[in-house]
Each structure stands twice: as structure tokens, then as C-alpha cells.
């Protein structure tokens, strides 16, 4: 799932492993464009406009700088329950 600076969100189902996706993303970051070839079209994503990328399932083997393991997401409902 890609989250863009304008607030839009777009999801894709990739037929590669999360680690393979990470490798492709690393290669694409040099050119700032990611090409996703779908059955009927090609999506071209400007990485400068992406503020968040969610990958499911996770790939904890990624341990580059800035990687934090064992993180839990806290939702607004969970925060409200604590107060």
C-alpha cells in the first residue's frame, strides 16, 4: 500500500516476496520512479510523492539503519481506553 503526500492511498497485490519488493524499491529509488506492470496497464509511481509504504506480510530480516523490531500499532481506540 502506498500513501501519497496528497492523502490518497493505493494498494497493489505483488506476486513477489516482500524482500524482492524491497530490492526493487531500492533500485527504483535511484531514479525516483517505480514501474508496476499490471495485466492491463503500467502504473508509474513517483517516489517523491510517496510518504508511506506498507508491506504485508512483514519482512523482519530487513535490518538497515532506522529499522525497529517488535513494534505494536496503537489506535485511537486503544489510546482512549488507557485514559
PDB file of N, CA, C and O in Angstrom:
ATOM      1  N   UNK A   1       0.851  -1.178   0.000  1.00  0.00           N
ATOM      2  CA  UNK A   1       0.000   0.000   0.000  1.00  0.00           C
ATOM      3  C   UNK A   1       0.895   1.238   0.000  1.00  0.00           C
ATOM      4  O   UNK A   1       1.812   1.336   0.797  1.00  0.00           O
ATOM      5  N   UNK A   2       0.591   2.155  -0.889  1.00  0.00           N
ATOM      6  CA  UNK A   2       1.340   3.404  -0.996  1.00  0.00           C
ATOM      7  C   UNK A   2       0.474   4.538  -0.465  1.00  0.00           C
ATOM      8  O   UNK A   2      -0.684   4.666  -0.852  1.00  0.00           O
ATOM      9  N   UNK A   3       1.017   5.354   0.417  1.00  0.00           N
ATOM     10  CA  UNK A   3       0.356   6.560   0.878  1.00  0.00           C
ATOM     11  C   UNK A   3       1.064   7.753   0.266  1.00  0.00           C
ATOM     12  O   UNK A   3       2.285   7.873   0.366  1.00  0.00           O
ATOM     13  N   UNK A   4       0.297   8.619  -0.365  1.00  0.00           N
ATOM     14  CA  UNK A   4       0.870   9.756  -1.093  1.00  0.00           C
ATOM     15  C   UNK A   4       0.751  11.054  -0.299  1.00  0.00           C
ATOM     16  O   UNK A   4      -0.079  11.174   0.605  1.00  0.00           O
ATOM     17  N   UNK A   5       1.554  12.037  -0.651  1.00  0.00           N
ATOM     18  CA  UNK A   5       1.566  13.318   0.055  1.00  0.00           C
ATOM     19  C   UNK A   5       0.209  14.018  -0.003  1.00  0.00           C
ATOM     20  O   UNK A   5      -0.109  14.797   0.887  1.00  0.00           O
ATOM     21  N   UNK A   6      -0.606  13.741  -1.002  1.00  0.00           N
ATOM     22  CA  UNK A   6      -1.915  14.382  -1.119  1.00  0.00           C
ATOM     23  C   UNK A   6      -3.000  13.661  -0.312  1.00  0.00           C
ATOM     24  O   UNK A   6      -4.167  14.024  -0.372  1.00  0.00           O
ATOM     25  N   UNK A   7      -2.621  12.613   0.429  1.00  0.00           N
ATOM     26  CA  UNK A   7      -3.575  11.890   1.261  1.00  0.00           C
ATOM     27  C   UNK A   7      -4.184  10.661   0.614  1.00  0.00           C
ATOM     28  O   UNK A   7      -4.850   9.875   1.283  1.00  0.00           O
ATOM     29  N   UNK A   8      -3.994  10.485  -0.680  1.00  0.00           N
ATOM     30  CA  UNK A   8      -4.530   9.303  -1.352  1.00  0.00           C
ATOM     31  C   UNK A   8      -3.752   8.064  -0.944  1.00  0.00           C
ATOM     32  O   UNK A   8      -2.581   8.134  -0.585  1.00  0.00           O
ATOM     33  N   UNK A   9      -4.431   6.925  -1.007  1.00  0.00           N
ATOM     34  CA  UNK A   9      -3.825   5.639  -0.693  1.00  0.00           C
ATOM     35  C   UNK A   9      -4.159   4.681  -1.829  1.00  0.00           C
ATOM     36  O   UNK A   9      -5.278   4.683  -2.338  1.00  0.00           O
ATOM     37  N   UNK A  10      -3.183   3.878  -2.223  1.00  0.00           N
ATOM     38  CA  UNK A  10      -3.375   2.940  -3.327  1.00  0.00           C
ATOM     39  C   UNK A  10      -2.695   1.627  -2.974  1.00  0.00           C
ATOM     40  O   UNK A  10      -1.556   1.616  -2.517  1.00  0.00           O
ATOM     41  N   UNK A  11      -3.405   0.511  -3.166  1.00  0.00           N
ATOM     42  CA  UNK A  11      -2.869  -0.805  -2.813  1.00  0.00           C
ATOM     43  C   UNK A  11      -2.715  -1.685  -4.041  1.00  0.00           C
ATOM     44  O   UNK A  11      -3.515  -1.606  -4.976  1.00  0.00           O
ATOM     45  N   UNK A  12      -1.700  -2.528  -3.983  1.00  0.00           N
ATOM     46  CA  UNK A  12      -1.426  -3.476  -5.048  1.00  0.00           C
ATOM     47  C   UNK A  12      -1.101  -4.824  -4.422  1.00  0.00           C
ATOM     48  O   UNK A  12      -0.562  -4.892  -3.324  1.00  0.00           O
ATOM     49  N   UNK A  13      -1.398  -5.885  -5.127  1.00  0.00           N
ATOM     50  CA  UNK A  13      -1.005  -7.221  -4.708  1.00  0.00           C
ATOM     51  C   UNK A  13       0.151  -7.642  -5.600  1.00  0.00           C
ATOM     52  O   UNK A  13      -0.014  -7.800  -6.809  1.00  0.00           O
ATOM     53  N   UNK A  14       1.317  -7.799  -5.004  1.00  0.00           N
ATOM     54  CA  UNK A  14       2.516  -8.143  -5.771  1.00  0.00           C
ATOM     55  C   UNK A  14       2.779  -9.642  -5.669  1.00  0.00           C
ATOM     56  O   UNK A  14       2.625 -10.229  -4.597  1.00  0.00           O
ATOM     57  N   UNK A  15       3.207 -10.230  -6.743  1.00  0.00           N
ATOM     58  CA  UNK A  15       3.462 -11.668  -6.781  1.00  0.00           C
ATOM     59  C   UNK A  15       4.939 -11.975  -6.571  1.00  0.00           C
ATOM     60  O   UNK A  15       5.477 -12.902  -7.160  1.00  0.00           O
ATOM     61  N   UNK A  16       5.572 -11.167  -5.728  1.00  0.00           N
ATOM     62  CA  UNK A  16       6.969 -11.377  -5.352  1.00  0.00           C
ATOM     63  C   UNK A  16       7.039 -11.295  -3.824  1.00  0.00           C
ATOM     64  O   UNK A  16       6.108 -10.812  -3.181  1.00  0.00           O
ATOM     65  N   UNK A  17       8.141 -11.729  -3.266  1.00  0.00           N
ATOM     66  CA  UNK A  17       8.297 -11.686  -1.808  1.00  0.00           C
ATOM     67  C   UNK A  17       8.503 -10.241  -1.351  1.00  0.00           C
ATOM     68  O   UNK A  17       8.933  -9.387  -2.145  1.00  0.00           O
ATOM     69  N   UNK A  18       8.224  -9.958  -0.080  1.00  0.00           N
ATOM     70  CA  UNK A  18       8.498  -8.615   0.434  1.00  0.00           C
ATOM     71  C   UNK A  18       9.966  -8.211   0.260  1.00  0.00           C
ATOM     72  O   UNK A  18      10.255  -7.066  -0.053  1.00  0.00           O
ATOM     73  N   UNK A  19      10.874  -9.163   0.428  1.00  0.00           N
ATOM     74  CA  UNK A  19      12.290  -8.829   0.260  1.00  0.00           C
ATOM     75  C   UNK A  19      12.602  -8.480  -1.189  1.00  0.00           C
ATOM     76  O   UNK A  19      13.353  -7.533  -1.463  1.00  0.00           O
ATOM     77  N   UNK A  20      12.020  -9.220  -2.144  1.00  0.00           N
ATOM     78  CA  UNK A  20      12.215  -8.882  -3.566  1.00  0.00           C
ATOM     79  C   UNK A  20      11.651  -7.497  -3.857  1.00  0.00           C
ATOM     80  O   UNK A  20      12.245  -6.725  -4.616  1.00  0.00           O
ATOM     81  N   UNK A  21      10.502  -7.177  -3.252  1.00  0.00           N
ATOM     82  CA  UNK A  21       9.924  -5.840  -3.428  1.00  0.00           C
ATOM     83  C   UNK A  21      10.885  -4.781  -2.891  1.00  0.00           C
ATOM     84  O   UNK A  21      11.117  -3.758  -3.528  1.00  0.00           O
ATOM     85  N   UNK A  22      11.465  -5.035  -1.720  1.00  0.00           N
ATOM     86  CA  UNK A  22      12.415  -4.088  -1.141  1.00  0.00           C
ATOM     87  C   UNK A  22      13.601  -3.869  -2.083  1.00  0.00           C
ATOM     88  O   UNK A  22      14.034  -2.738  -2.287  1.00  0.00           O
ATOM     89  N   UNK A  23      14.110  -4.950  -2.670  1.00  0.00           N
ATOM     90  CA  UNK A  23      15.234  -4.824  -3.606  1.00  0.00           C
ATOM     91  C   UNK A  23      14.841  -3.973  -4.810  1.00  0.00           C
ATOM     92  O   UNK A  23      15.609  -3.125  -5.261  1.00  0.00           O
ATOM     93  N   UNK A  24      13.628  -4.194  -5.344  1.00  0.00           N
ATOM     94  CA  UNK A  24      13.155  -3.397  -6.479  1.00  0.00           C
ATOM     95  C   UNK A  24      12.981  -1.931  -6.077  1.00  0.00           C
ATOM     96  O   UNK A  24      13.289  -1.023  -6.846  1.00  0.00           O
ATOM     97  N   UNK A  25      12.483  -1.719  -4.868  1.00  0.00           N
ATOM     98  CA  UNK A  25      12.287  -0.364  -4.367  1.00  0.00           C
ATOM     99  C   UNK A  25      13.622   0.355  -4.216  1.00  0.00           C
ATOM    100  O   UNK A  25      13.746   1.536  -4.555  1.00  0.00           O
ATOM    101  N   UNK A  26      14.636  -0.358  -3.733  1.00  0.00           N
ATOM    102  CA  UNK A  26      15.977   0.226  -3.617  1.00  0.00           C
ATOM    103  C   UNK A  26      16.498   0.646  -4.985  1.00  0.00           C
ATOM    104  O   UNK A  26      17.051   1.731  -5.138  1.00  0.00           O
ATOM    105  N   UNK A  27      16.335  -0.223  -5.976  1.00  0.00           N
ATOM    106  CA  UNK A  27      16.794   0.091  -7.334  1.00  0.00           C
ATOM    107  C   UNK A  27      16.021   1.279  -7.903  1.00  0.00           C
ATOM    108  O   UNK A  27      16.601   2.166  -8.541  1.00  0.00           O
ATOM    109  N   UNK A  28      14.713   1.327  -7.650  1.00  0.00           N
ATOM    110  CA  UNK A  28      13.873   2.407  -8.174  1.00  0.00           C
ATOM    111  C   UNK A  28      14.194   3.739  -7.504  1.00  0.00           C
ATOM    112  O   UNK A  28      14.012   4.792  -8.113  1.00  0.00           O
ATOM    113  N   UNK A  29      14.673   3.698  -6.267  1.00  0.00           N
ATOM    114  CA  UNK A  29      14.928   4.947  -5.545  1.00  0.00           C
ATOM    115  C   UNK A  29      16.024   5.781  -6.206  1.00  0.00           C
ATOM    116  O   UNK A  29      16.044   6.999  -6.059  1.00  0.00           O
ATOM    117  N   UNK A  30      16.905   5.142  -6.941  1.00  0.00           N
ATOM    118  CA  UNK A  30      17.949   5.885  -7.656  1.00  0.00           C
ATOM    119  C   UNK A  30      17.350   6.773  -8.742  1.00  0.00           C
ATOM    120  O   UNK A  30      17.859   7.853  -9.019  1.00  0.00           O
ATOM    121  N   UNK A  31      16.272   6.303  -9.372  1.00  0.00           N
ATOM    122  CA  UNK A  31      15.649   7.029 -10.479  1.00  0.00           C
ATOM    123  C   UNK A  31      14.403   7.784 -10.032  1.00  0.00           C
ATOM    124  O   UNK A  31      13.836   8.548 -10.802  1.00  0.00           O
ATOM    125  N   UNK A  32      13.944   7.520  -8.786  1.00  0.00           N
ATOM    126  CA  UNK A  32      12.772   8.169  -8.180  1.00  0.00           C
ATOM    127  C   UNK A  32      11.452   7.744  -8.797  1.00  0.00           C
ATOM    128  O   UNK A  32      10.424   8.360  -8.560  1.00  0.00           O
ATOM    129  N   UNK A  33      11.440   6.690  -9.608  1.00  0.00           N
ATOM    130  CA  UNK A  33      10.212   6.190 -10.231  1.00  0.00           C
ATOM    131  C   UNK A  33      10.135   4.678 -10.050  1.00  0.00           C
ATOM    132  O   UNK A  33      11.138   3.983 -10.180  1.00  0.00           O
ATOM    133  N   UNK A  34       8.942   4.183  -9.765  1.00  0.00           N
ATOM    134  CA  UNK A  34       8.700   2.748  -9.641  1.00  0.00           C
ATOM    135  C   UNK A  34       7.653   2.364 -10.671  1.00  0.00           C
ATOM    136  O   UNK A  34       6.608   3.000 -10.763  1.00  0.00           O
ATOM    137  N   UNK A  35       7.945   1.346 -11.460  1.00  0.00           N
ATOM    138  CA  UNK A  35       7.041   0.894 -12.518  1.00  0.00           C
ATOM    139  C   UNK A  35       6.376  -0.404 -12.083  1.00  0.00           C
ATOM    140  O   UNK A  35       7.061  -1.386 -11.808  1.00  0.00           O
ATOM    141  N   UNK A  36       5.048  -0.403 -12.008  1.00  0.00           N
ATOM    142  CA  UNK A  36       4.291  -1.598 -11.657  1.00  0.00           C
ATOM    143  C   UNK A  36       3.520  -2.043 -12.896  1.00  0.00           C
ATOM    144  O   UNK A  36       2.632  -1.331 -13.367  1.00  0.00           O
ATOM    145  N   UNK A  37       3.875  -3.194 -13.424  1.00  0.00           N
ATOM    146  CA  UNK A  37       3.250  -3.698 -14.648  1.00  0.00           C
ATOM    147  C   UNK A  37       2.063  -4.575 -14.274  1.00  0.00           C
ATOM    148  O   UNK A  37       2.230  -5.703 -13.816  1.00  0.00           O
ATOM    149  N   UNK A  38       0.856  -4.040 -14.462  1.00  0.00           N
ATOM    150  CA  UNK A  38      -0.376  -4.766 -14.197  1.00  0.00           C
ATOM    151  C   UNK A  38      -0.813  -5.477 -15.463  1.00  0.00           C
ATOM    152  O   UNK A  38      -0.224  -5.282 -16.533  1.00  0.00           O
ATOM    153  N   UNK A  39      -1.849  -6.266 -15.360  1.00  0.00           N
ATOM    154  CA  UNK A  39      -2.314  -7.044 -16.510  1.00  0.00           C
ATOM    155  C   UNK A  39      -2.742  -6.157 -17.674  1.00  0.00           C
ATOM    156  O   UNK A  39      -2.455  -6.447 -18.827  1.00  0.00           O
ATOM    157  N   UNK A  40      -3.420  -5.035 -17.386  1.00  0.00           N
ATOM    158  CA  UNK A  40      -3.956  -4.195 -18.454  1.00  0.00           C
ATOM    159  C   UNK A  40      -3.306  -2.825 -18.568  1.00  0.00           C
ATOM    160  O   UNK A  40      -3.665  -2.053 -19.450  1.00  0.00           O
ATOM    161  N   UNK A  41      -2.364  -2.521 -17.666  1.00  0.00           N
ATOM    162  CA  UNK A  41      -1.722  -1.207 -17.718  1.00  0.00           C
ATOM    163  C   UNK A  41      -0.442  -1.228 -16.898  1.00  0.00           C
ATOM    164  O   UNK A  41      -0.180  -2.179 -16.165  1.00  0.00           O
ATOM    165  N   UNK A  42       0.323  -0.168 -17.011  1.00  0.00           N
ATOM    166  CA  UNK A  42       1.515   0.021 -16.183  1.00  0.00           C
ATOM    167  C   UNK A  42       1.293   1.250 -15.326  1.00  0.00           C
ATOM    168  O   UNK A  42       0.949   2.315 -15.835  1.00  0.00           O
ATOM    169  N   UNK A  43       1.461   1.093 -14.013  1.00  0.00           N
ATOM    170  CA  UNK A  43       1.385   2.209 -13.074  1.00  0.00           C
ATOM    171  C   UNK A  43       2.808   2.721 -12.877  1.00  0.00           C
ATOM    172  O   UNK A  43       3.716   1.939 -12.591  1.00  0.00           O
ATOM    173  N   UNK A  44       2.992   4.012 -13.012  1.00  0.00           N
ATOM    174  CA  UNK A  44       4.293   4.625 -12.796  1.00  0.00           C
ATOM    175  C   UNK A  44       4.150   5.539 -11.591  1.00  0.00           C
ATOM    176  O   UNK A  44       3.371   6.486 -11.611  1.00  0.00           O
ATOM    177  N   UNK A  45       4.885   5.218 -10.538  1.00  0.00           N
ATOM    178  CA  UNK A  45       4.741   5.922  -9.269  1.00  0.00           C
ATOM    179  C   UNK A  45       5.970   6.781  -9.017  1.00  0.00           C
ATOM    180  O   UNK A  45       7.099   6.282  -9.040  1.00  0.00           O
ATOM    181  N   UNK A  46       5.733   8.059  -8.777  1.00  0.00           N
ATOM    182  CA  UNK A  46       6.807   8.989  -8.435  1.00  0.00           C
ATOM    183  C   UNK A  46       7.100   8.833  -6.951  1.00  0.00           C
ATOM    184  O   UNK A  46       6.272   9.175  -6.103  1.00  0.00           O
ATOM    185  N   UNK A  47       8.258   8.304  -6.614  1.00  0.00           N
ATOM    186  CA  UNK A  47       8.594   8.051  -5.218  1.00  0.00           C
ATOM    187  C   UNK A  47       8.734   9.333  -4.404  1.00  0.00           C
ATOM    188  O   UNK A  47       8.625   9.299  -3.175  1.00  0.00           O
ATOM    189  N   UNK A  48       8.925  10.467  -5.061  1.00  0.00           N
ATOM    190  CA  UNK A  48       8.986  11.749  -4.348  1.00  0.00           C
ATOM    191  C   UNK A  48       7.625  12.121  -3.760  1.00  0.00           C
ATOM    192  O   UNK A  48       7.548  12.952  -2.856  1.00  0.00           O
ATOM    193  N   UNK A  49       6.558  11.522  -4.274  1.00  0.00           N
ATOM    194  CA  UNK A  49       5.196  11.832  -3.817  1.00  0.00           C
ATOM    195  C   UNK A  49       4.671  10.805  -2.817  1.00  0.00           C
ATOM    196  O   UNK A  49       3.541  10.891  -2.366  1.00  0.00           O
ATOM    197  N   UNK A  50       5.480   9.818  -2.469  1.00  0.00           N
ATOM    198  CA  UNK A  50       5.080   8.763  -1.547  1.00  0.00           C
ATOM    199  C   UNK A  50       5.618   9.099  -0.157  1.00  0.00           C
ATOM    200  O   UNK A  50       6.803   9.360   0.003  1.00  0.00           O
ATOM    201  N   UNK A  51       4.726   9.082   0.840  1.00  0.00           N
ATOM    202  CA  UNK A  51       5.162   9.352   2.209  1.00  0.00           C
ATOM    203  C   UNK A  51       5.172   8.092   3.070  1.00  0.00           C
ATOM    204  O   UNK A  51       5.767   8.085   4.142  1.00  0.00           O
ATOM    205  N   UNK A  52       4.511   7.027   2.604  1.00  0.00           N
ATOM    206  CA  UNK A  52       4.451   5.803   3.397  1.00  0.00           C
ATOM    207  C   UNK A  52       4.228   4.615   2.473  1.00  0.00           C
ATOM    208  O   UNK A  52       3.458   4.699   1.526  1.00  0.00           O
ATOM    209  N   UNK A  53       4.914   3.520   2.774  1.00  0.00           N
ATOM    210  CA  UNK A  53       4.713   2.261   2.057  1.00  0.00           C
ATOM    211  C   UNK A  53       4.483   1.180   3.101  1.00  0.00           C
ATOM    212  O   UNK A  53       5.300   1.008   4.010  1.00  0.00           O
ATOM    213  N   UNK A  54       3.360   0.477   2.996  1.00  0.00           N
ATOM    214  CA  UNK A  54       3.066  -0.641   3.894  1.00  0.00           C
ATOM    215  C   UNK A  54       3.246  -1.935   3.118  1.00  0.00           C
ATOM    216  O   UNK A  54       2.752  -2.064   2.001  1.00  0.00           O
ATOM    217  N   UNK A  55       3.956  -2.890   3.715  1.00  0.00           N
ATOM    218  CA  UNK A  55       4.208  -4.175   3.069  1.00  0.00           C
ATOM    219  C   UNK A  55       3.672  -5.282   3.967  1.00  0.00           C
ATOM    220  O   UNK A  55       4.012  -5.357   5.144  1.00  0.00           O
ATOM    221  N   UNK A  56       2.812  -6.129   3.401  1.00  0.00           N
ATOM    222  CA  UNK A  56       2.255  -7.273   4.119  1.00  0.00           C
ATOM    223  C   UNK A  56       2.524  -8.509   3.282  1.00  0.00           C
ATOM    224  O   UNK A  56       2.229  -8.498   2.089  1.00  0.00           O
ATOM    225  N   UNK A  57       3.051  -9.574   3.818  1.00  0.00           N
ATOM    226  CA  UNK A  57       3.467  -9.751   5.213  1.00  0.00           C
ATOM    227  C   UNK A  57       4.763  -9.006   5.487  1.00  0.00           C
ATOM    228  O   UNK A  57       5.492  -8.638   4.569  1.00  0.00           O
ATOM    229  N   UNK A  58       5.059  -8.774   6.769  1.00  0.00           N
ATOM    230  CA  UNK A  58       6.283  -8.060   7.121  1.00  0.00           C
ATOM    231  C   UNK A  58       7.523  -8.869   6.773  1.00  0.00           C
ATOM    232  O   UNK A  58       7.443 -10.084   6.585  1.00  0.00           O
ATOM    233  N   UNK A  59       8.640  -8.207   6.678  1.00  0.00           N
ATOM    234  CA  UNK A  59       9.901  -8.918   6.460  1.00  0.00           C
ATOM    235  C   UNK A  59      10.925  -8.421   7.462  1.00  0.00           C
ATOM    236  O   UNK A  59      11.694  -7.511   7.238  1.00  0.00           O
ATOM    237  N   UNK A  60      10.919  -9.052   8.667  1.00  0.00           N
ATOM    238  CA  UNK A  60      11.804  -8.612   9.742  1.00  0.00           C
ATOM    239  C   UNK A  60      13.287  -8.784   9.441  1.00  0.00           C
ATOM    240  O   UNK A  60      14.125  -8.240  10.140  1.00  0.00           O
ATOM    241  N   UNK A  61      13.617  -9.541   8.380  1.00  0.00           N
ATOM    242  CA  UNK A  61      15.020  -9.707   8.028  1.00  0.00           C
ATOM    243  C   UNK A  61      15.626  -8.404   7.520  1.00  0.00           C
ATOM    244  O   UNK A  61      16.844  -8.272   7.445  1.00  0.00           O
ATOM    245  N   UNK A  62      14.806  -7.414   7.220  1.00  0.00           N
ATOM    246  CA  UNK A  62      15.297  -6.101   6.825  1.00  0.00           C
ATOM    247  C   UNK A  62      15.807  -5.400   8.075  1.00  0.00           C
ATOM    248  O   UNK A  62      15.053  -5.098   8.984  1.00  0.00           O
ATOM    249  N   UNK A  63      17.096  -5.162   8.129  1.00  0.00           N
ATOM    250  CA  UNK A  63      17.695  -4.570   9.322  1.00  0.00           C
ATOM    251  C   UNK A  63      18.608  -3.410   8.973  1.00  0.00           C
ATOM    252  O   UNK A  63      19.668  -3.242   9.555  1.00  0.00           O
ATOM    253  N   UNK A  64      18.211  -2.611   8.018  1.00  0.00           N
ATOM    254  CA  UNK A  64      19.011  -1.448   7.647  1.00  0.00           C
ATOM    255  C   UNK A  64      18.880  -0.382   8.725  1.00  0.00           C
ATOM    256  O   UNK A  64      18.077  -0.493   9.633  1.00  0.00           O
ATOM    257  N   UNK A  65      19.652   0.680   8.615  1.00  0.00           N
ATOM    258  CA  UNK A  65      19.556   1.776   9.572  1.00  0.00           C
ATOM    259  C   UNK A  65      18.130   2.287   9.659  1.00  0.00           C
ATOM    260  O   UNK A  65      17.450   2.413   8.660  1.00  0.00           O
ATOM    261  N   UNK A  66      17.668   2.530  10.873  1.00  0.00           N
ATOM    262  CA  UNK A  66      16.298   3.013  11.060  1.00  0.00           C
ATOM    263  C   UNK A  66      15.284   1.902  11.182  1.00  0.00           C
ATOM    264  O   UNK A  66      14.093   2.143  11.113  1.00  0.00           O
ATOM    265  N   UNK A  67      15.721   0.671  11.370  1.00  0.00           N
ATOM    266  CA  UNK A  67      14.819  -0.473  11.495  1.00  0.00           C
ATOM    267  C   UNK A  67      14.590  -0.777  12.973  1.00  0.00           C
ATOM    268  O   UNK A  67      15.535  -0.968  13.732  1.00  0.00           O
ATOM    269  N   UNK A  68      13.311  -0.798  13.391  1.00  0.00           N
ATOM    270  CA  UNK A  68      12.951  -1.100  14.768  1.00  0.00           C
ATOM    271  C   UNK A  68      12.078  -2.341  14.768  1.00  0.00           C
ATOM    272  O   UNK A  68      11.045  -2.383  14.100  1.00  0.00           O
ATOM    273  N   UNK A  69      12.477  -3.352  15.516  1.00  0.00           N
ATOM    274  CA  UNK A  69      11.743  -4.616  15.580  1.00  0.00           C
ATOM    275  C   UNK A  69      10.733  -4.588  16.729  1.00  0.00           C
ATOM    276  O   UNK A  69      10.845  -3.792  17.653  1.00  0.00           O
ATOM    277  N   UNK A  70       9.757  -5.496  16.678  1.00  0.00           N
ATOM    278  CA  UNK A  70       8.776  -5.699  17.756  1.00  0.00           C
ATOM    279  C   UNK A  70       8.002  -4.427  18.102  1.00  0.00           C
ATOM    280  O   UNK A  70       7.961  -3.987  19.251  1.00  0.00           O
ATOM    281  N   UNK A  71       7.363  -3.835  17.117  1.00  0.00           N
ATOM    282  CA  UNK A  71       6.584  -2.615  17.295  1.00  0.00           C
ATOM    283  C   UNK A  71       5.101  -2.976  17.264  1.00  0.00           C
ATOM    284  O   UNK A  71       4.669  -3.805  16.464  1.00  0.00           O
ATOM    285  N   UNK A  72       4.317  -2.361  18.136  1.00  0.00           N
ATOM    286  CA  UNK A  72       2.866  -2.546  18.154  1.00  0.00           C
ATOM    287  C   UNK A  72       2.207  -1.245  17.719  1.00  0.00           C
ATOM    288  O   UNK A  72       2.594  -0.167  18.162  1.00  0.00           O
ATOM    289  N   UNK A  73       1.185  -1.352  16.867  1.00  0.00           N
ATOM    290  CA  UNK A  73       0.440  -0.171  16.429  1.00  0.00           C
ATOM    291  C   UNK A  73      -0.572   0.184  17.512  1.00  0.00           C
ATOM    292  O   UNK A  73      -1.265  -0.674  18.041  1.00  0.00           O
ATOM    293  N   UNK A  74      -0.684   1.473  17.839  1.00  0.00           N
ATOM    294  CA  UNK A  74      -1.657   1.950  18.812  1.00  0.00           C
ATOM    295  C   UNK A  74      -2.698   2.767  18.050  1.00  0.00           C
ATOM    296  O   UNK A  74      -2.363   3.719  17.353  1.00  0.00           O
ATOM    297  N   UNK A  75      -3.956   2.367  18.188  1.00  0.00           N
ATOM    298  CA  UNK A  75      -5.040   3.079  17.505  1.00  0.00           C
ATOM    299  C   UNK A  75      -5.653   4.106  18.446  1.00  0.00           C
ATOM    300  O   UNK A  75      -5.401   4.095  19.652  1.00  0.00           O
ATOM    301  N   UNK A  76      -6.482   4.987  17.906  1.00  0.00           N
ATOM    302  CA  UNK A  76      -7.166   5.993  18.726  1.00  0.00           C
ATOM    303  C   UNK A  76      -8.018   5.324  19.786  1.00  0.00           C
ATOM    304  O   UNK A  76      -8.112   5.794  20.917  1.00  0.00           O
ATOM    305  N   UNK A  77      -8.666   4.197  19.469  1.00  0.00           N
ATOM    306  CA  UNK A  77      -9.496   3.486  20.446  1.00  0.00           C
ATOM    307  C   UNK A  77      -8.645   2.954  21.594  1.00  0.00           C
ATOM    308  O   UNK A  77      -9.041   3.014  22.757  1.00  0.00           O
ATOM    309  N   UNK A  78      -7.474   2.442  21.289  1.00  0.00           N
ATOM    310  CA  UNK A  78      -6.595   1.933  22.341  1.00  0.00           C
ATOM    311  C   UNK A  78      -6.110   3.071  23.244  1.00  0.00           C
ATOM    312  O   UNK A  78      -6.028   2.917  24.452  1.00  0.00           O
ATOM    313  N   UNK A  79      -5.799   4.227  22.641  1.00  0.00           N
ATOM    314  CA  UNK A  79      -5.358   5.370  23.427  1.00  0.00           C
ATOM    315  C   UNK A  79      -6.467   5.844  24.359  1.00  0.00           C
ATOM    316  O   UNK A  79      -6.240   6.139  25.521  1.00  0.00           O
ATOM    317  N   UNK A  80      -7.703   5.902  23.860  1.00  0.00           N
ATOM    318  CA  UNK A  80      -8.837   6.344  24.662  1.00  0.00           C
ATOM    319  C   UNK A  80      -9.108   5.390  25.812  1.00  0.00           C
ATOM    320  O   UNK A  80      -9.498   5.813  26.897  1.00  0.00           O
ATOM    321  N   UNK A  81      -8.881   4.099  25.603  1.00  0.00           N
ATOM    322  CA  UNK A  81      -9.133   3.106  26.645  1.00  0.00           C
ATOM    323  C   UNK A  81      -8.151   3.260  27.804  1.00  0.00           C
ATOM    324  O   UNK A  81      -8.459   2.883  28.938  1.00  0.00           O
ATOM    325  N   UNK A  82      -6.975   3.812  27.557  1.00  0.00           N
ATOM    326  CA  UNK A  82      -5.975   3.990  28.602  1.00  0.00           C
ATOM    327  C   UNK A  82      -6.283   5.162  29.529  1.00  0.00           C
ATOM    328  O   UNK A  82      -5.770   5.233  30.617  1.00  0.00           O
ATOM    329  N   UNK A  83      -7.078   6.089  29.060  1.00  0.00           N
ATOM    330  CA  UNK A  83      -7.326   7.311  29.863  1.00  0.00           C
ATOM    331  C   UNK A  83      -8.582   7.192  30.648  1.00  0.00           C
ATOM    332  O   UNK A  83      -9.562   6.755  30.506  1.00  0.00           O
TER     333      UNK A  83
END
